[in-house]
Tab-separated table of C-alpha atoms in Angstrom:
chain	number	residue	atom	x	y	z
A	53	UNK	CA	10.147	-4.663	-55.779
A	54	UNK	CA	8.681	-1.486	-54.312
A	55	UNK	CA	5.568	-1.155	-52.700
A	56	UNK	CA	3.249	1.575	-51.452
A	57	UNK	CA	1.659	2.254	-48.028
A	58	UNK	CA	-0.343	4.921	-46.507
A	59	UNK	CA	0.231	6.437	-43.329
A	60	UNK	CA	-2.063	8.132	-41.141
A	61	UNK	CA	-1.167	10.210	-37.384
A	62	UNK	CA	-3.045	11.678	-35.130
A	63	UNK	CA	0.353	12.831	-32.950
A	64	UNK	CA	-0.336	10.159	-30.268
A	65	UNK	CA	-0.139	7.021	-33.068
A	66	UNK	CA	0.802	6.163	-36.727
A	67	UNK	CA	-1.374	3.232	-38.370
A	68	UNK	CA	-0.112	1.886	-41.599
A	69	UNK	CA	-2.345	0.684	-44.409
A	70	UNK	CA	-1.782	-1.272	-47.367
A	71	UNK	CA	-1.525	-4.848	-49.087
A	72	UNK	CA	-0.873	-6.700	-46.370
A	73	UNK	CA	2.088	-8.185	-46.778
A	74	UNK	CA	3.783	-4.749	-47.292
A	75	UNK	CA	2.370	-3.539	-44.420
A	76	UNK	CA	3.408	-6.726	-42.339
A	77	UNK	CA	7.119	-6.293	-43.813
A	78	UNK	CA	7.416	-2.563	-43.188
A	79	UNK	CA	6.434	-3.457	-39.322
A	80	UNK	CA	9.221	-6.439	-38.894
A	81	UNK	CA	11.452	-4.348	-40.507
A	82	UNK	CA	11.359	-1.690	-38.195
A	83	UNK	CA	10.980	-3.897	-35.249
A	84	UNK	CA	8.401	-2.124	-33.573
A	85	UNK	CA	4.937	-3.662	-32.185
A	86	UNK	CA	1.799	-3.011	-33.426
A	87	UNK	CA	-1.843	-3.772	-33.147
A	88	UNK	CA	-4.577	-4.480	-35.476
A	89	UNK	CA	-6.937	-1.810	-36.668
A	90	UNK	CA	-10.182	-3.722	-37.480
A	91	UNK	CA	-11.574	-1.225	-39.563
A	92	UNK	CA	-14.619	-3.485	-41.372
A	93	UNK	CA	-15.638	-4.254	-38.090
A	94	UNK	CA	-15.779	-0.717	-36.756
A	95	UNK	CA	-17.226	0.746	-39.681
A	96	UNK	CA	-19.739	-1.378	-41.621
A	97	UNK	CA	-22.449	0.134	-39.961
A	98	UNK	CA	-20.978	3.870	-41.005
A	99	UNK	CA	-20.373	2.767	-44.396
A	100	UNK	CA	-23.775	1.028	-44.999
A	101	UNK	CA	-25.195	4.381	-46.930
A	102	UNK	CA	-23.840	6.312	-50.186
A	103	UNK	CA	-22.644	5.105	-53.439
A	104	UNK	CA	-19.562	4.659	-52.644
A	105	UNK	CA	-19.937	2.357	-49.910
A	106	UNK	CA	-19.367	-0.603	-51.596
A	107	UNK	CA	-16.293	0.513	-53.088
A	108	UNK	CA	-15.032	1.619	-49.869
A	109	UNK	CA	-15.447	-1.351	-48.056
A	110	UNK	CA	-13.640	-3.699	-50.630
A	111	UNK	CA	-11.057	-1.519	-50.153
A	112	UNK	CA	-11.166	-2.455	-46.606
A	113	UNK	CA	-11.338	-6.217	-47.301
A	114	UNK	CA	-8.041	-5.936	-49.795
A	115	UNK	CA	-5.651	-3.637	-47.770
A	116	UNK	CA	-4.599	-4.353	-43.908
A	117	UNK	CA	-4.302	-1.597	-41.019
A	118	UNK	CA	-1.839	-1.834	-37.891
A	119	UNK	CA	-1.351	0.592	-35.064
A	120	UNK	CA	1.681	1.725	-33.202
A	121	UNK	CA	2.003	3.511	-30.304
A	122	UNK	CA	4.172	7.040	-31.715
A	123	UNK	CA	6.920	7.585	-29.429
A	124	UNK	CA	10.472	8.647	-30.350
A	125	UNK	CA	11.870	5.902	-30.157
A	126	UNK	CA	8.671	4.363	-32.587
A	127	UNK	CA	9.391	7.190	-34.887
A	128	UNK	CA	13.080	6.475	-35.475
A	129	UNK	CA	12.585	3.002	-36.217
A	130	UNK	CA	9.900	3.766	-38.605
A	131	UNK	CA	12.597	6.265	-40.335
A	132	UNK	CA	9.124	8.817	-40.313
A	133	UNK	CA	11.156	12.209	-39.449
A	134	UNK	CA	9.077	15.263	-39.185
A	135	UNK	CA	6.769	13.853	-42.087
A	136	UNK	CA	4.029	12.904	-39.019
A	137	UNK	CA	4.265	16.052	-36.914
A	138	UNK	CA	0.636	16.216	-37.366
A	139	UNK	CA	-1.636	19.078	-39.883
A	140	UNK	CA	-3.578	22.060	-38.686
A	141	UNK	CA	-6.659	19.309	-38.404
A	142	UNK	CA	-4.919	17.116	-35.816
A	143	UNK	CA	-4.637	14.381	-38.345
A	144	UNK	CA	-1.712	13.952	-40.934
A	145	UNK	CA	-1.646	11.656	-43.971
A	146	UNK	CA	1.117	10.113	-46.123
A	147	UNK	CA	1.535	7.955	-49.149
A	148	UNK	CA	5.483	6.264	-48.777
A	149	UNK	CA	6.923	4.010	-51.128
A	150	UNK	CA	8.927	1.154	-49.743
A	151	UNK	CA	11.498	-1.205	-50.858
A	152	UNK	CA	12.208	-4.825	-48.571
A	153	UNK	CA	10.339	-2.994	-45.847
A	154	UNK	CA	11.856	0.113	-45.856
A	155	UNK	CA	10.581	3.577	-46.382
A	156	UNK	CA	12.213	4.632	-49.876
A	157	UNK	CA	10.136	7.788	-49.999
A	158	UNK	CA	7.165	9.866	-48.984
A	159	UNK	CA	5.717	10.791	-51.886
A	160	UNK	CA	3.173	13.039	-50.513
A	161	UNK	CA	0.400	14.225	-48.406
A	162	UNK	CA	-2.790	13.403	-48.871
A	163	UNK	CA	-6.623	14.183	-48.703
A	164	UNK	CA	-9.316	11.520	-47.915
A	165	UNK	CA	-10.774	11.134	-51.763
A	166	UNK	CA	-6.881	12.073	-52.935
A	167	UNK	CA	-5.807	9.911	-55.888
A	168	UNK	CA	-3.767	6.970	-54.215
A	169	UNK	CA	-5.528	7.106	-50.872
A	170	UNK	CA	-7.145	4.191	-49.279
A	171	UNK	CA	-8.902	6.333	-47.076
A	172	UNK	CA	-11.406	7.694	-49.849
A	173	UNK	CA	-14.324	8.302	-47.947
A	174	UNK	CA	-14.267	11.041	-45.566
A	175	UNK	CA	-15.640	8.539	-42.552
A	176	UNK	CA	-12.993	5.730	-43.060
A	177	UNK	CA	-10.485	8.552	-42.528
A	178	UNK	CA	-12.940	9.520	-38.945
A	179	UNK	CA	-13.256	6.280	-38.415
A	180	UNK	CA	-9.411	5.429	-38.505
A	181	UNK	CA	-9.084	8.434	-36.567
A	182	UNK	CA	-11.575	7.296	-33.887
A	183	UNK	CA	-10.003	4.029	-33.590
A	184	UNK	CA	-6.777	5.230	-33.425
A	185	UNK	CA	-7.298	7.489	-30.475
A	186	UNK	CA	-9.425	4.123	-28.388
A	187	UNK	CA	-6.165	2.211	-29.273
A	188	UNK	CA	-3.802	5.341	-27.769
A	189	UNK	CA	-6.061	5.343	-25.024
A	190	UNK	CA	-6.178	1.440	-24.638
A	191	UNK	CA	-2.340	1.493	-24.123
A	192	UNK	CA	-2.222	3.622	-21.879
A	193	UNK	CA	-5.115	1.681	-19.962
A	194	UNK	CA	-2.469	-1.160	-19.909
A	195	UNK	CA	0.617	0.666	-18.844
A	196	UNK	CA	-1.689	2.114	-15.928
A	197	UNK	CA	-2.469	-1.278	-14.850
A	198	UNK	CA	1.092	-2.315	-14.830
A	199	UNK	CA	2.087	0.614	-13.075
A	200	UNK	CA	-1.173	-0.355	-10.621
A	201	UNK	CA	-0.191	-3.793	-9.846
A	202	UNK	CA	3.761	-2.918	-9.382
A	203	UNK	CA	2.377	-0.682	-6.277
A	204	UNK	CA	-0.327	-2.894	-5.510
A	205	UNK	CA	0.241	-2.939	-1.753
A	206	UNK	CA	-0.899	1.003	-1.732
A	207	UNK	CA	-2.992	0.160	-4.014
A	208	UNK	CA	-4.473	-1.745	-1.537
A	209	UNK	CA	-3.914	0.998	1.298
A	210	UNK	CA	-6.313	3.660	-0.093
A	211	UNK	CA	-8.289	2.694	-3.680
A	212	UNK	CA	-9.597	-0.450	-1.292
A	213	UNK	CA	-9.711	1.036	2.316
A	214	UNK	CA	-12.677	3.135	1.201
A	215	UNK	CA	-12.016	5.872	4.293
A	216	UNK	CA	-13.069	8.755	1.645
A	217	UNK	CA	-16.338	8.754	0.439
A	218	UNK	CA	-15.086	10.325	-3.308
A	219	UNK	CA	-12.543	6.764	-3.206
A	220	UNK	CA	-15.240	5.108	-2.413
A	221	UNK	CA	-17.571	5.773	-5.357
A	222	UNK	CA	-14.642	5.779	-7.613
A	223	UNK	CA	-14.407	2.342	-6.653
A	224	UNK	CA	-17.915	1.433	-7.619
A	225	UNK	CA	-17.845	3.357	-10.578
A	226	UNK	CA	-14.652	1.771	-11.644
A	227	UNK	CA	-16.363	-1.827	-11.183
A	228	UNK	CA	-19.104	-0.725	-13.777
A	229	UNK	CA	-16.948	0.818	-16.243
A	230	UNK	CA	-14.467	-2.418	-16.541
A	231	UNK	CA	-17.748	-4.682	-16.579
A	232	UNK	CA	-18.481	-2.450	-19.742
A	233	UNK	CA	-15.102	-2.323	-21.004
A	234	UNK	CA	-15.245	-6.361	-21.208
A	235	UNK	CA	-18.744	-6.430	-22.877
A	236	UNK	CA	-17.285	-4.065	-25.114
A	237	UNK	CA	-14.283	-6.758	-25.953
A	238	UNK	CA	-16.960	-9.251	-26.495
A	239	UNK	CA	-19.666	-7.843	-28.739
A	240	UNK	CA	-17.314	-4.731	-30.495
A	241	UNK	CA	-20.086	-2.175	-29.586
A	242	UNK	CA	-21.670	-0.535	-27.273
A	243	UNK	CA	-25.186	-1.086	-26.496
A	244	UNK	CA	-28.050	1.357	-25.364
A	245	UNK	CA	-27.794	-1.301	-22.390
A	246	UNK	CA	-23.888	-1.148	-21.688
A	247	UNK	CA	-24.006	2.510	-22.192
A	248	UNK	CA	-26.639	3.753	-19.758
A	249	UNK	CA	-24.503	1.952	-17.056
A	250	UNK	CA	-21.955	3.962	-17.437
A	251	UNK	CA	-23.956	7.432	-17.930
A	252	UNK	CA	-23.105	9.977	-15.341
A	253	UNK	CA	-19.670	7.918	-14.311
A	254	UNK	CA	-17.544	10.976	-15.254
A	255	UNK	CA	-18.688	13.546	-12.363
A	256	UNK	CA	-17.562	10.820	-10.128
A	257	UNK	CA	-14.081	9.791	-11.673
A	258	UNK	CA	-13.739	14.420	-12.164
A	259	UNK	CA	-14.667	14.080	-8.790
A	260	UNK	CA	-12.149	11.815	-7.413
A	261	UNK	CA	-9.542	12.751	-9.325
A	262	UNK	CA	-10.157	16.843	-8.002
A	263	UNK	CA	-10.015	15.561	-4.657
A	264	UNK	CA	-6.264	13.801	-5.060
A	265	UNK	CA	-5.165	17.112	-6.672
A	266	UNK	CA	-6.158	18.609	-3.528
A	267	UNK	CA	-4.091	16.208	-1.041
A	268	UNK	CA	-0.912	16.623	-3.302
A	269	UNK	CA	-1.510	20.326	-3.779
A	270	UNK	CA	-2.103	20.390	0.212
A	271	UNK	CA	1.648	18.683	0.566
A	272	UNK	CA	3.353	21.456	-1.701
A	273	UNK	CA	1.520	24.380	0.149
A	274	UNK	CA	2.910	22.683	3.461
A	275	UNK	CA	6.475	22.332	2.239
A	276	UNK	CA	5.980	26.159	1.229
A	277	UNK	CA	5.334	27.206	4.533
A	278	UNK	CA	7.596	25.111	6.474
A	279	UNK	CA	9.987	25.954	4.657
A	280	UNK	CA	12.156	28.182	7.137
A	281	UNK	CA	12.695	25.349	9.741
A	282	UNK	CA	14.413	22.423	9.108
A	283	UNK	CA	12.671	19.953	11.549
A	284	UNK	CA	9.342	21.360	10.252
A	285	UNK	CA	10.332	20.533	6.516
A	286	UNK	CA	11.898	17.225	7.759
A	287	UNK	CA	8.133	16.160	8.935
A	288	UNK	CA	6.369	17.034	5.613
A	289	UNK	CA	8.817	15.819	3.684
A	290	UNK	CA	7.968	12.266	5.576
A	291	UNK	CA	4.698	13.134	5.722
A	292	UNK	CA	5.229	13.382	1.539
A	293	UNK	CA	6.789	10.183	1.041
A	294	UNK	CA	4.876	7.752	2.923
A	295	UNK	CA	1.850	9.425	1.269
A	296	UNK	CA	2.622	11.054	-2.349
A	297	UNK	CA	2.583	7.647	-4.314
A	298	UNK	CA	-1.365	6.777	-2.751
A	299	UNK	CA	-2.294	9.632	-3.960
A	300	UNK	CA	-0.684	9.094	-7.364
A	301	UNK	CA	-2.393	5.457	-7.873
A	302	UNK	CA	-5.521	7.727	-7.410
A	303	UNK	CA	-4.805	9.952	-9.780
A	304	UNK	CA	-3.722	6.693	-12.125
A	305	UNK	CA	-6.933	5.137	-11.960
A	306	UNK	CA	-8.865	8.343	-12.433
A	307	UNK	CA	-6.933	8.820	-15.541
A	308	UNK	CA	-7.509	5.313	-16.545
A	309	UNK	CA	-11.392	5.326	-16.271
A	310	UNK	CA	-11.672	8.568	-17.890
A	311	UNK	CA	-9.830	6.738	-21.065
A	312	UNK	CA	-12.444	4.024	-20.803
A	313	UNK	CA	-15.421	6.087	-20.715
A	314	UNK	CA	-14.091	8.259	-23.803
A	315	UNK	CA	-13.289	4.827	-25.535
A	316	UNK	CA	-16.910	3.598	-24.792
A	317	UNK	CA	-18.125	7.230	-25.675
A	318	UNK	CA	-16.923	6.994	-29.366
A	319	UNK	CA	-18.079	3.767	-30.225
A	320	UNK	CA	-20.918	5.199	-29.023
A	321	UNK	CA	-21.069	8.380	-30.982
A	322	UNK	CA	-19.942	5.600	-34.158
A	323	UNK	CA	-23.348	3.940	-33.732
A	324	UNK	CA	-25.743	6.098	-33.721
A	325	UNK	CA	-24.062	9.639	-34.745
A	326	UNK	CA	-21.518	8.814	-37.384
A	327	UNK	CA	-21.301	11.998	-39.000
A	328	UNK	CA	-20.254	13.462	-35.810
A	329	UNK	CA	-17.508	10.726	-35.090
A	330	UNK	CA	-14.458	13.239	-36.035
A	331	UNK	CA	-15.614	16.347	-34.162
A	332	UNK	CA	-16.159	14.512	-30.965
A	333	UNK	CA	-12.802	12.304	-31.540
A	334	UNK	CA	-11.373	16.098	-31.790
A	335	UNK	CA	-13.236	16.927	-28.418
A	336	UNK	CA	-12.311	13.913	-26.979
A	337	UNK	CA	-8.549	14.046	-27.300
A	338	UNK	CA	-8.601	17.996	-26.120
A	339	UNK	CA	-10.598	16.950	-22.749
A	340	UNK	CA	-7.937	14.674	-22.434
A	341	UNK	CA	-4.887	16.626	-22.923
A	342	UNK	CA	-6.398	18.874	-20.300
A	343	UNK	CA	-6.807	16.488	-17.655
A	344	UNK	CA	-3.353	15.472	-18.128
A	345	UNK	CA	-1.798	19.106	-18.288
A	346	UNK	CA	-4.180	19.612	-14.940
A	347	UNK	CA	-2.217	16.918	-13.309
A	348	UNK	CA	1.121	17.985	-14.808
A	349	UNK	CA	0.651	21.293	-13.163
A	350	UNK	CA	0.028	19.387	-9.872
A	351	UNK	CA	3.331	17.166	-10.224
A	352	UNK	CA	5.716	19.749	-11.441
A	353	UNK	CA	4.090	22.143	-8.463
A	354	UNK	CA	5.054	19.155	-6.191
A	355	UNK	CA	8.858	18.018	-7.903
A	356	UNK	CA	9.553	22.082	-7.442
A	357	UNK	CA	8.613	22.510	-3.757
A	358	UNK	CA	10.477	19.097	-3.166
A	359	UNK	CA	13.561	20.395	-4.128
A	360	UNK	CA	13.973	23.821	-2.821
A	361	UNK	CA	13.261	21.790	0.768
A	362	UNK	CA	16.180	19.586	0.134
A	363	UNK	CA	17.937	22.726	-1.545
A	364	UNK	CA	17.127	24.857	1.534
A	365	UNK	CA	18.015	21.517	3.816
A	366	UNK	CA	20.912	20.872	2.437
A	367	UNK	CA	22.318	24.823	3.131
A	368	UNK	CA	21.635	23.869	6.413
A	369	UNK	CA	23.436	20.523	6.685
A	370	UNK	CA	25.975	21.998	9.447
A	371	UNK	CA	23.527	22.293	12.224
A	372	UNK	CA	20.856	19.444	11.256
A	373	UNK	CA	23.144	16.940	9.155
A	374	UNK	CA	20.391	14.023	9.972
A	375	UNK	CA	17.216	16.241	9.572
A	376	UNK	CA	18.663	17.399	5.954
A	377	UNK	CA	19.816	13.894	5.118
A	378	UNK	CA	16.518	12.758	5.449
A	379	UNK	CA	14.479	15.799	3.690
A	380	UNK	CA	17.373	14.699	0.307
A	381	UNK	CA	16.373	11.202	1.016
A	382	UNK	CA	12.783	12.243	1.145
A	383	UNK	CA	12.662	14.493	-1.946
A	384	UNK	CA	14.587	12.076	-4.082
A	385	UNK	CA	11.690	9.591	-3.416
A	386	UNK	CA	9.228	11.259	-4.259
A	387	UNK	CA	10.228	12.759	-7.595
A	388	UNK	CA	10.748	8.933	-8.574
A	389	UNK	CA	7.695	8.392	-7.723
A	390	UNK	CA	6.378	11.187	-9.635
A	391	UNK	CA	8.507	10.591	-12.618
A	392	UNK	CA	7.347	7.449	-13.132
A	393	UNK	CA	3.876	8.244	-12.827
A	394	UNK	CA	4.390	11.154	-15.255
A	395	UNK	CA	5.713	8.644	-17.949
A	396	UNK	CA	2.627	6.323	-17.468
A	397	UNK	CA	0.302	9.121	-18.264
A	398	UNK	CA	2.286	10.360	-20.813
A	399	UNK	CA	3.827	13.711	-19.160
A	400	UNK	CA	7.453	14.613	-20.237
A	401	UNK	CA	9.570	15.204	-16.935
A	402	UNK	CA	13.003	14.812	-16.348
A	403	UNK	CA	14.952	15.224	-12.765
A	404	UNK	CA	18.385	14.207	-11.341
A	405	UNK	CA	18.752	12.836	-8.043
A	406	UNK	CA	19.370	15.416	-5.500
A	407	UNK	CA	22.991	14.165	-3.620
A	408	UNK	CA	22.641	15.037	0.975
A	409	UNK	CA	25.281	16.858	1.372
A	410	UNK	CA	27.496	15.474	3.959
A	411	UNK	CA	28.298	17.321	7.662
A	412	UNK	CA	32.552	17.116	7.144
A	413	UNK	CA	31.551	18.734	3.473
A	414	UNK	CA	29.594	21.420	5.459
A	415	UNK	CA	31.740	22.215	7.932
A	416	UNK	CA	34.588	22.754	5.115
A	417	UNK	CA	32.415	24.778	3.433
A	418	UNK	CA	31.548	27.006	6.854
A	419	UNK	CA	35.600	27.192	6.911
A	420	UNK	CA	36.288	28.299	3.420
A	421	UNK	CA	33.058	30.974	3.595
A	422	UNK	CA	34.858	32.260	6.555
A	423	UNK	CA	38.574	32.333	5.479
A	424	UNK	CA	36.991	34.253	1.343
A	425	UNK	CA	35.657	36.486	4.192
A	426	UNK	CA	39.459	37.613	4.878
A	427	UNK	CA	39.655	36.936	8.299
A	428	UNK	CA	40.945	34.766	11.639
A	429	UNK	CA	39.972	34.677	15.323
A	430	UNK	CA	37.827	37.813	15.790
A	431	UNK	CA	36.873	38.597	12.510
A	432	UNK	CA	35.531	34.996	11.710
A	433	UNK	CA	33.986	35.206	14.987
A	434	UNK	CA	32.287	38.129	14.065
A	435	UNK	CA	30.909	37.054	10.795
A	436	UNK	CA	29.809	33.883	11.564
A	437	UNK	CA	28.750	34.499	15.039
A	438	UNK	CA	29.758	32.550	17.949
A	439	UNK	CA	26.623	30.729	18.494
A	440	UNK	CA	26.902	29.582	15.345
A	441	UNK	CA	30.134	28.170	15.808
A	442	UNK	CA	29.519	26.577	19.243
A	443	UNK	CA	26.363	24.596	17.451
A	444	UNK	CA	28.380	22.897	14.780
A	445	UNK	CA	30.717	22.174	17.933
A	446	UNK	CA	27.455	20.664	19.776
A	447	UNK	CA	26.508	18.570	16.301
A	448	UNK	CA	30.229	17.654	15.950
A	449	UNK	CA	30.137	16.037	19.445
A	450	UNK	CA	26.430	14.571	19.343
A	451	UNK	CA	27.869	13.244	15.804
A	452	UNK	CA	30.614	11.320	17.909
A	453	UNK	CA	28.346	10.065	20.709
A	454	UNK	CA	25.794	8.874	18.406
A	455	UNK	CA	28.319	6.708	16.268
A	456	UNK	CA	29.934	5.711	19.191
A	457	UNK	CA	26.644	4.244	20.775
A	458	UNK	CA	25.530	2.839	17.191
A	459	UNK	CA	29.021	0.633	17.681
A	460	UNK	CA	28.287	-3.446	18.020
A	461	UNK	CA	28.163	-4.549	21.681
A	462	UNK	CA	30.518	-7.083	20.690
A	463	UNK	CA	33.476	-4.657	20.877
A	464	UNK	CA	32.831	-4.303	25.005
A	465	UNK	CA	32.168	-7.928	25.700
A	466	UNK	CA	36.038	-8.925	23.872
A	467	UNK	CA	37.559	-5.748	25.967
A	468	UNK	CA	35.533	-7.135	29.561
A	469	UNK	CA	37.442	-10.616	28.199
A	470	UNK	CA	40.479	-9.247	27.966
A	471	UNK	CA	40.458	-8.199	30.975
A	472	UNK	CA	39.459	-11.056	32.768
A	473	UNK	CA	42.117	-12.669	30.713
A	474	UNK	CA	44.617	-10.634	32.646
């Protein structure tokens, strides 16, 4: 028996509507999770006035809506293809036919008041739209407080030190705008109450979230300078790791109270400017993709100046092996760090690991260089310079020594017991 649903993306979700039973077998089908879109709820108040109102919300009560988060993996389970790439208006519409929970066909796009549509009302479709974007915006909420508590211990270190006085009214703003958040939960608004709490909140979260910019964009401009000495590089690059992930929890839960407050600012808009519900949604989700390419730029700044230092340390691997090791070790750190922040926030970066290059590798290499030069003795000599070769001798030696001190005392209490033995 075949079936129809609608579908309805704003780029960063798909929610499905339909009987519900359709809907619920098109979802276990795929296998991929979803969350309720209580549209009756959200937009009784909207749908209160006009003569179609009536009709338009028993069409709510007789078909069921479920988000789910778009991703590509999402998107390939749900068989969509390109048919969800989005229109020129941000949002794209579909009517599919189905058949034991599988798309069978998309039989075309639509317009809110198309024949077919559930969405025949222009604000159900900005109301679907609006809710869709708080439920993006609510998962990432909850993949930032994941990432949060897996790093809790610096976590602890700077969002509760308070040594900065921007963390420090982040933190107090951040108290007010999850106290709102959970009123929210409770009553489905927003209230003139809960909503002048959290008025102003933003300069202070833009605020904060400027000033983390600033340390990371401080660490890049360091490795940029350093960048000619190896011991220099070695210290930022330290410097880098032991601080680059604080700074990234920052930036997290700047990111994640800037999603609450827009969440909180369209119900607002919902309840007492409904008509206006889709431009701000609009406004809302472009703010948003600005803050993240702002930190993007920050990141990708940081992952590039990362690895030209262990590039730049690992050319010089003959005459600092330990110093380079640990700028590699350093860099390859960090960009996890950084990539897995990226992925919370929803910023596509990839990066492989960065391999130290190792001192007997780099002193073959010094020997081939010099032999594809086309000479021996003198001419090597020459090329290469004889300073440079008496340093690798110096490392070569200090290499010894230093392995030969790192050896167990063990060894010289069997050979003293030998002896006595004798």
């Amino acid at each position: 028996m075949n079936g129809e649903i609608e579908l309805v993306s704003d780029g960063d979700g798909v929610a499905i509507f339909g009987d519900p039973r359709e809907v619920d077998l098109f979802l276990s089908t795929a296998g991929v999770p979803s969350q309720e879109i209580a549209l009756h709820q959200k937009l009784g108040s909207a749908l209160n006035t006009g003569s179609g109102a009536a009709q338009a919300g028993s069409q709510i009560a007789a078909n069921s809506g479920r988000w789910v988060k778009l991703t590509e993996d999402s998107a390939k389970a749900l068989k969509l293809g390109k048919a969800m790439k989005g229109s020129s208006d941000g949002v794209s519409r579909a009517i599919a036919t189905t058949s034991k929970g599988k798309v069978t066909k998309i039989l075309e796009f639509v317009k809110p008041g198309s024949v077919g549509s559930m969405l025949t009302n222009p604000a159900m479709l900005a109301g679907a739209a609006g809710i869709m974007a708080q439920l993006a915006m609510q998962q990432t909420m909850d993949e930032i407080t994941d990432y949060l508590a897996k790093i809790d211990e610096k976590v602890d270190d700077v969002l509760r030190a308070q040594k900065d006085a921007a963390l420090a009214e982040m933190i107090g703003v951040g108290f007010v705008i999850d106290e709102a958040m959970t009123v929210r939960e409770h009553t489905g608004r927003v209230s003139d109450v809960t909503w002048s709490k959290v008025q102003g909140a933003s300069q202070t979260v833009a605020t904060t979230q400027a000033y983390a910019l600033r340390q990371l964009d401080a660490l890049a401009e360091k490795l940029e300078k350093k960048k000619r000495s190896v011991g220099d590089v070695a210290e930022v690059a330290a410097e880098a790791d032991a601080t680059v992930e604080e700074w990234l929890a920052v930036l997290a839960r700047c990111f994640q109270l800037q999603d609450g407050l827009a969440v909180l600012e369209l119900d607002r808009v919902l309840d007492a400017e409904p008509a206006e519900l889709e431009r701000h949604r609009a406004g809302v989700q472009a703010a948003r993709r600005k803050r993240r390419e702002q930190i993007a730029t920050t990141t990708r700044s940081l992952l590039a100046r990362m690895d030209a230092a262990a590039s730049t340390a690992n050319e010089k691997a003959l005459l600092h092996p330990f110093k380079a090791g640990n700028v590699v070790r350093s860099s390859n750190e960090v960009a996890a760090d950084v990539l897995v922040f990226n992925e919370r926030i929803g910023i596509d970066s990839t990066r492989d690991a960065i391999q130290a290059k190792r001192w007997i590798v780099a002193v073959g290499e010094a020997r081939d260089k010099a032999v594809e030069a086309g000479g021996e003795g003198v001419d090597v000599v020459r090329r290469f310079g004889i300073k440079t070769f008496e340093d690798a001798k110096v490392v070569g030696e200090k290499l010894g020594q230093e392995f030969a001190e790192r050896m167990p005392q063990r060894r010289s209490s069997h050979d003293a017991d030998a002896d006595n033995e004798r």
